[in-house]
PDB file of N, CA and C in Angstrom:
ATOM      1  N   UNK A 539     -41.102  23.133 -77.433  1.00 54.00           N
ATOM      2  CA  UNK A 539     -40.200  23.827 -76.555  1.00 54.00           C
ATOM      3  C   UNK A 539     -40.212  23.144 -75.191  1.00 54.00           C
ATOM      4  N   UNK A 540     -38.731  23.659 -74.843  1.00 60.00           N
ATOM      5  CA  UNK A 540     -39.105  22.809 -73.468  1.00 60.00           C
ATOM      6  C   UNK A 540     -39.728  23.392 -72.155  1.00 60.00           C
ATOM      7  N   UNK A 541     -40.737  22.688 -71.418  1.00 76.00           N
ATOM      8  CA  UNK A 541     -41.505  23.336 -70.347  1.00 76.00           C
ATOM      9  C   UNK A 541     -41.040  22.958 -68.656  1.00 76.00           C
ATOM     10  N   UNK A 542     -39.652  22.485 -68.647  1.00 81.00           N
ATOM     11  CA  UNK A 542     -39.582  22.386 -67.279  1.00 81.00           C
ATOM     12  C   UNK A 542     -38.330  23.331 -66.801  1.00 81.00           C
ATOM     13  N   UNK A 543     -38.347  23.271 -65.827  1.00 82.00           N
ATOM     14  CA  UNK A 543     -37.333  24.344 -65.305  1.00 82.00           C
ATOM     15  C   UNK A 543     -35.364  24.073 -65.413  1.00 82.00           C
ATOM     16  N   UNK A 544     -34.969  25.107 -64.992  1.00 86.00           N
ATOM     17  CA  UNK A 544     -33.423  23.715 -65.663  1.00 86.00           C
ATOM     18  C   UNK A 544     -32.505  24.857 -63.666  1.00 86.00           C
ATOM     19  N   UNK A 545     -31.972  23.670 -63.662  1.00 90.00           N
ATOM     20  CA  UNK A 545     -31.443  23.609 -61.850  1.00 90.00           C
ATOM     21  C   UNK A 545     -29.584  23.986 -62.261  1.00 90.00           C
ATOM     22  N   UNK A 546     -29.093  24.452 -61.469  1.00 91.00           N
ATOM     23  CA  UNK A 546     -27.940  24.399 -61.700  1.00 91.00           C
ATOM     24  C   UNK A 546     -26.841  24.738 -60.439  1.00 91.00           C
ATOM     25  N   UNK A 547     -25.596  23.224 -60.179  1.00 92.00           N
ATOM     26  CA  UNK A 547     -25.145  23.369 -58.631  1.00 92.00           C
ATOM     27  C   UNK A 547     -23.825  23.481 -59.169  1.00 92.00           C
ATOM     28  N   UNK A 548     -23.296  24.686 -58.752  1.00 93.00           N
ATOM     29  CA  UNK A 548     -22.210  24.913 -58.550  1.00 93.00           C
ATOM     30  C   UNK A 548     -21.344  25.096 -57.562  1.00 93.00           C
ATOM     31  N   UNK A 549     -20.434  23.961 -57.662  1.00 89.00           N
ATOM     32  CA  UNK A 549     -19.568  23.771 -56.667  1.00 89.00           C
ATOM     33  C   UNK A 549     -18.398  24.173 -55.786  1.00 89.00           C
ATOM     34  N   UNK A 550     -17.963  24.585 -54.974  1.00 88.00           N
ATOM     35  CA  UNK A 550     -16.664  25.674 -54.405  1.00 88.00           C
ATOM     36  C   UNK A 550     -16.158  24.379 -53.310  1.00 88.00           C
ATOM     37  N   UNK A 551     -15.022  24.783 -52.917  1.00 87.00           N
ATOM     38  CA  UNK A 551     -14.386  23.656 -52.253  1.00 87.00           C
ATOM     39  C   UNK A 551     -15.259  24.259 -50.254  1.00 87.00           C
ATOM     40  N   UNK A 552     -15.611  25.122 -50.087  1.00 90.00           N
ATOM     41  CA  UNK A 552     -16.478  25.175 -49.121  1.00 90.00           C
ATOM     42  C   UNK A 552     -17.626  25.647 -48.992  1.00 90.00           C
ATOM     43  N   UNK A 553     -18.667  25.671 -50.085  1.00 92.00           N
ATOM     44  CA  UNK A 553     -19.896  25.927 -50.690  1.00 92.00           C
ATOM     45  C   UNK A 553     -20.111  25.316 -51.575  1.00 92.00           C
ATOM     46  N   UNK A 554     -21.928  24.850 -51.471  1.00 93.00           N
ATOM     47  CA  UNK A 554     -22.484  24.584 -53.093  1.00 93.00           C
ATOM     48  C   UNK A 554     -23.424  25.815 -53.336  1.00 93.00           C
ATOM     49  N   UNK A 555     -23.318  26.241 -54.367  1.00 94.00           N
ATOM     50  CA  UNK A 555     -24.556  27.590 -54.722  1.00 94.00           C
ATOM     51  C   UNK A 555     -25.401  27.091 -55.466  1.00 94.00           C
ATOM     52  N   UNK A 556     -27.178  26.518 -55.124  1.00 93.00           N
ATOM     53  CA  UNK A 556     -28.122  26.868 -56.287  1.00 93.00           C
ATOM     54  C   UNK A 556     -28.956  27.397 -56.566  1.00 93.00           C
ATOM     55  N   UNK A 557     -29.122  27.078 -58.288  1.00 92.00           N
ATOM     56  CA  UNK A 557     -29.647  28.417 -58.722  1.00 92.00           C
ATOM     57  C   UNK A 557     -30.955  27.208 -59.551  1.00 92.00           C
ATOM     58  N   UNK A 558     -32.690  27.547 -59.567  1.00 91.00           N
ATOM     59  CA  UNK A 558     -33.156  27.323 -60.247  1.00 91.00           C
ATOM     60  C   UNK A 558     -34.032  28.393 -61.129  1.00 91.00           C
ATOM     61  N   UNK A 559     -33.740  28.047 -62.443  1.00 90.00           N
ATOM     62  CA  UNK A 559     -34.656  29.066 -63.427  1.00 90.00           C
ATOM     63  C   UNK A 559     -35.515  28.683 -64.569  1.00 90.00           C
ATOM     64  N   UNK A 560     -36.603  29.386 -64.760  1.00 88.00           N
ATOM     65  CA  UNK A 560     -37.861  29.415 -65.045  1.00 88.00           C
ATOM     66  C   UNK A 560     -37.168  28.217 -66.717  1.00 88.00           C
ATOM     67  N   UNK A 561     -38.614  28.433 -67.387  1.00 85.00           N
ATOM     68  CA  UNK A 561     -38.467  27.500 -68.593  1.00 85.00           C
ATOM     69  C   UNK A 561     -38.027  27.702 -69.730  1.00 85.00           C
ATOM     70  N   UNK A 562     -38.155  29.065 -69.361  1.00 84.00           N
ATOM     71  CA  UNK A 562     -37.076  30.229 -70.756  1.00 84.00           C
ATOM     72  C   UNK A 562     -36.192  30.825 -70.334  1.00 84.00           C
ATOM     73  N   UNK A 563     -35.581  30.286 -69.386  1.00 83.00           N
ATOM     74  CA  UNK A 563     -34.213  30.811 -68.518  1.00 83.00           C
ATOM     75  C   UNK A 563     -34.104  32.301 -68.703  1.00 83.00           C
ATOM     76  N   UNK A 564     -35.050  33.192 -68.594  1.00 87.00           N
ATOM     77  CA  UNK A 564     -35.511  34.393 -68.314  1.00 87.00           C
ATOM     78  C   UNK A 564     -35.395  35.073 -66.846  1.00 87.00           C
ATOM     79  N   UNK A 565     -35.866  33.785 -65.534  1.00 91.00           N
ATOM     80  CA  UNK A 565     -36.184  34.760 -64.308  1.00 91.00           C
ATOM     81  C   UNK A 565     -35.538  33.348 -63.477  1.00 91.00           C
ATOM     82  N   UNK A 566     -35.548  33.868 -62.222  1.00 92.00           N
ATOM     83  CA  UNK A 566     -34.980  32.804 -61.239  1.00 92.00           C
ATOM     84  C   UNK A 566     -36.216  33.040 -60.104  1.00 92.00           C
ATOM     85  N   UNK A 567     -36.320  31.230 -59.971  1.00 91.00           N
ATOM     86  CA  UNK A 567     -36.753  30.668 -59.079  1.00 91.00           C
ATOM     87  C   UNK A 567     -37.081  30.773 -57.984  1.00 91.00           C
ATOM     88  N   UNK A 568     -35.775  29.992 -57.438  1.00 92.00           N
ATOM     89  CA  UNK A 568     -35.241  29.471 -55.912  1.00 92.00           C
ATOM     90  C   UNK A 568     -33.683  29.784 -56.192  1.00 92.00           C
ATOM     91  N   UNK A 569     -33.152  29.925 -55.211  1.00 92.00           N
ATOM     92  CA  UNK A 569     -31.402  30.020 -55.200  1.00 92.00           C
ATOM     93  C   UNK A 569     -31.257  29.356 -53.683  1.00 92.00           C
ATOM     94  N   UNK A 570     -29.902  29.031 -53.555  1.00 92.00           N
ATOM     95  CA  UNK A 570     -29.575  28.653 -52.115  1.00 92.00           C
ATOM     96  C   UNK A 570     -28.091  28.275 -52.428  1.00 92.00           C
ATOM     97  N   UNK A 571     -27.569  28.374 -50.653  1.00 93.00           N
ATOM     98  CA  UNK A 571     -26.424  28.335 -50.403  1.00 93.00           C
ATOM     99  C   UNK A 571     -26.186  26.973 -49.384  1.00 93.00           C
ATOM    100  N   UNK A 572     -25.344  26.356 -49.539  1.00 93.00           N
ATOM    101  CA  UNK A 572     -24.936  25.680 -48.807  1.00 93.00           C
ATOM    102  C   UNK A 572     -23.480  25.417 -48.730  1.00 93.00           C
ATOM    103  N   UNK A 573     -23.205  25.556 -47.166  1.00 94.00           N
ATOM    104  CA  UNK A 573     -22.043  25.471 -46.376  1.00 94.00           C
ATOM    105  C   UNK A 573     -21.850  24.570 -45.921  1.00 94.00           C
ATOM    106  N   UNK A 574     -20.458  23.653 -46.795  1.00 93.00           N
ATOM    107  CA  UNK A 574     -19.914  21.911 -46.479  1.00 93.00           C
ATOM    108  C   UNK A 574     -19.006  22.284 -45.407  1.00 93.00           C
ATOM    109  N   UNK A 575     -19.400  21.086 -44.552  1.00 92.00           N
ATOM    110  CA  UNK A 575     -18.016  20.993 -43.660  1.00 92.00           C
ATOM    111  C   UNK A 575     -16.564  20.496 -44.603  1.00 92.00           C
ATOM    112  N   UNK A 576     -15.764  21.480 -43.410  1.00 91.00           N
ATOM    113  CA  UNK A 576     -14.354  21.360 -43.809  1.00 91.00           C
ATOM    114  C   UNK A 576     -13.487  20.246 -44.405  1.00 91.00           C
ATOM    115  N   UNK A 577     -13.017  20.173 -45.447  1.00 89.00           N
ATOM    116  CA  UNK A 577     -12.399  18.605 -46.194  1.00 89.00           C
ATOM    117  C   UNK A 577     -12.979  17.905 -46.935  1.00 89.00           C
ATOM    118  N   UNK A 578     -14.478  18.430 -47.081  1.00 90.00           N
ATOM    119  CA  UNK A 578     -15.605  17.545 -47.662  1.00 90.00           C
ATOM    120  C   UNK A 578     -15.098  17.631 -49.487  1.00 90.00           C
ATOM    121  N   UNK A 579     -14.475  18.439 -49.817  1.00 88.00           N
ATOM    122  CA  UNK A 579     -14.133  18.988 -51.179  1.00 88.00           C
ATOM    123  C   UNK A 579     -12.417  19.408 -50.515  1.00 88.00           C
ATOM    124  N   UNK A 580     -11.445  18.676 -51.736  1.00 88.00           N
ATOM    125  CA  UNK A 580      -9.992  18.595 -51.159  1.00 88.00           C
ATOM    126  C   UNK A 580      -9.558  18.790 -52.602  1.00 88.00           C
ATOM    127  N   UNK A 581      -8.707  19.456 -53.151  1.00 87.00           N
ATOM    128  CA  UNK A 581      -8.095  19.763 -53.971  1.00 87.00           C
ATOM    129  C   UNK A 581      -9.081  19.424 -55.724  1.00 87.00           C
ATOM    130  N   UNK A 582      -9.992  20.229 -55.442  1.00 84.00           N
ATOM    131  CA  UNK A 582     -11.065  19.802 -55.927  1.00 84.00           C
ATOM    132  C   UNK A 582     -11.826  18.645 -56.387  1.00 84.00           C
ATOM    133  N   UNK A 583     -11.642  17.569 -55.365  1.00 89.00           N
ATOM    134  CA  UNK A 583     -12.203  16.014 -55.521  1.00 89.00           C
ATOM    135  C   UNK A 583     -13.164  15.792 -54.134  1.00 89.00           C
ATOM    136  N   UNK A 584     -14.022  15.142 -54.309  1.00 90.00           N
ATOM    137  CA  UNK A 584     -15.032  14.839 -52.979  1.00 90.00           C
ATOM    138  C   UNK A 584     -14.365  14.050 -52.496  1.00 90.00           C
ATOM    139  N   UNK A 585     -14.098  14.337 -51.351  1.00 91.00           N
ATOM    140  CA  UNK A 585     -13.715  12.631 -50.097  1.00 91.00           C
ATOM    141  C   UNK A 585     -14.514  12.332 -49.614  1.00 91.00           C
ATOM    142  N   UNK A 586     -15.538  12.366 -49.239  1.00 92.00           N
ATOM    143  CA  UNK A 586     -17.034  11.534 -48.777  1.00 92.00           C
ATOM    144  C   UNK A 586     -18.303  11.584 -49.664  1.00 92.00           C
ATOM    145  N   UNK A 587     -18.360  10.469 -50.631  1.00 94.00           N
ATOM    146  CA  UNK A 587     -19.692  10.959 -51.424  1.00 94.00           C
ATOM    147  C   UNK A 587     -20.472  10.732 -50.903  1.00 94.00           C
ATOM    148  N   UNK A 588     -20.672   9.888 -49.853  1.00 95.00           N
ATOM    149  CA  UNK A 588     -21.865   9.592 -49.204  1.00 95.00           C
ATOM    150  C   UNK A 588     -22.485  11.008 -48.630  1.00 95.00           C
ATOM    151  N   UNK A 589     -21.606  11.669 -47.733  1.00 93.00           N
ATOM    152  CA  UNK A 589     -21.844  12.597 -47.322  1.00 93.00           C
ATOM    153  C   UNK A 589     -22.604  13.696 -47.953  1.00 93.00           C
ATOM    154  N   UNK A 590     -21.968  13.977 -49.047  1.00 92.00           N
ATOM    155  CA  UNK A 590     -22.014  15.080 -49.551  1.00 92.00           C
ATOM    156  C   UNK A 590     -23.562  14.838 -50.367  1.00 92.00           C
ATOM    157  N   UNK A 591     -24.175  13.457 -50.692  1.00 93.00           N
ATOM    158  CA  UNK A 591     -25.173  13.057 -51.380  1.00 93.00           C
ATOM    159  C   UNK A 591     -26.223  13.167 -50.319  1.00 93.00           C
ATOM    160  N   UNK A 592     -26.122  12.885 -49.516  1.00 94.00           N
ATOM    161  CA  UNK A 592     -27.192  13.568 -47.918  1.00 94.00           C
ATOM    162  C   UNK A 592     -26.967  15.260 -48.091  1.00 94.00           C
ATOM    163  N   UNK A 593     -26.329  15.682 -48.125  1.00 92.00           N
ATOM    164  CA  UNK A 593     -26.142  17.333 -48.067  1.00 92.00           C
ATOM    165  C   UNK A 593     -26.797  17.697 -49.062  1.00 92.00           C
ATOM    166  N   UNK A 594     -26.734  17.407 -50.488  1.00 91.00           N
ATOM    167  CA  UNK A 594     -27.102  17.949 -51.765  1.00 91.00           C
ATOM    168  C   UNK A 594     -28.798  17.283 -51.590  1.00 91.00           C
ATOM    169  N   UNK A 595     -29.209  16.081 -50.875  1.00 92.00           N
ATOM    170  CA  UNK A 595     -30.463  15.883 -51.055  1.00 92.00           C
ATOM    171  C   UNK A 595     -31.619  16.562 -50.184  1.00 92.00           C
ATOM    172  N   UNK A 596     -30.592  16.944 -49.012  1.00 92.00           N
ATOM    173  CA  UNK A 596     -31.496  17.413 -47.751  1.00 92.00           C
ATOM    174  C   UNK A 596     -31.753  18.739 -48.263  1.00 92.00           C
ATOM    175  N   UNK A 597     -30.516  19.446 -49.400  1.00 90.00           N
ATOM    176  CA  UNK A 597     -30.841  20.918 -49.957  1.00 90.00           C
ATOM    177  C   UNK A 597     -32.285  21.096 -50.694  1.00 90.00           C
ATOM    178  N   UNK A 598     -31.788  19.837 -51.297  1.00 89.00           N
ATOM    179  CA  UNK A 598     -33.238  19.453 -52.414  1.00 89.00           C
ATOM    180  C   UNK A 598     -34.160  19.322 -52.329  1.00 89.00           C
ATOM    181  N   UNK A 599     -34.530  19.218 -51.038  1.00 91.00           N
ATOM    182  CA  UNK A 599     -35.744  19.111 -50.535  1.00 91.00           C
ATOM    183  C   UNK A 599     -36.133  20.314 -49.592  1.00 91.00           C
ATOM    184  N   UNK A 600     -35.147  20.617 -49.081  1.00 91.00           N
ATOM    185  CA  UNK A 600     -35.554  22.246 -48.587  1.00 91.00           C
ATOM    186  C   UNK A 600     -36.022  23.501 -49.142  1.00 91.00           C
ATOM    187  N   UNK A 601     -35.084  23.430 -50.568  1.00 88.00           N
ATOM    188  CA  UNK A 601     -35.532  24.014 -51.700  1.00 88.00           C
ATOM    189  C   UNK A 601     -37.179  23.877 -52.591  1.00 88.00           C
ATOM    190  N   UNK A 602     -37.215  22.816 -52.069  1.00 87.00           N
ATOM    191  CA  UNK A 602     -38.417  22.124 -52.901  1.00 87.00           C
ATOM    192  C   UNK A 602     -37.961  22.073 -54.419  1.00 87.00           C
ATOM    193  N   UNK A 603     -36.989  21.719 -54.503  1.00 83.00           N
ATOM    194  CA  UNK A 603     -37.145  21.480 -56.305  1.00 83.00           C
ATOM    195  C   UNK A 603     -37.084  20.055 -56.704  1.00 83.00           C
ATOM    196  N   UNK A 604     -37.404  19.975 -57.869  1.00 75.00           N
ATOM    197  CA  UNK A 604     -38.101  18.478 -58.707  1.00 75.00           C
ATOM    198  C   UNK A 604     -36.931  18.635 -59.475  1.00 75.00           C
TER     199      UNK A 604
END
């Protein structure tokens, strides 16, 4: 069976929401919100990946998840 946790980012054109849960997807984790600046997500396509790959990593690490 599997023993690590499973992460999941869901995307909104001015939010990312995540959610991490346990190894039997039973209980939750960590969750978090993050609020993109304006345009960063445009008719649902990224216009700056750079950007947005600093945003999603700085989450990732705030969060502390692996």
């Amino acid at each position: 069976m599997f023993t690590k946790s499973f992460v999941s980012v869901y995307f909104l054109p001015d939010k990312i929401l995540l959610l991490q849960l346990s190894a039997n997807k039973k209980k939750v984790l960590k969750h978090g919100q993050i609020v993109l600046p304006e345009g960063l997500i445009k008719n649902y396509k990224i216009q700056d990946p750079a950007s947005l790959s600093k945003i999603l990593s700085s989450a990732w690490s705030k969060l502390h998840l692996k």
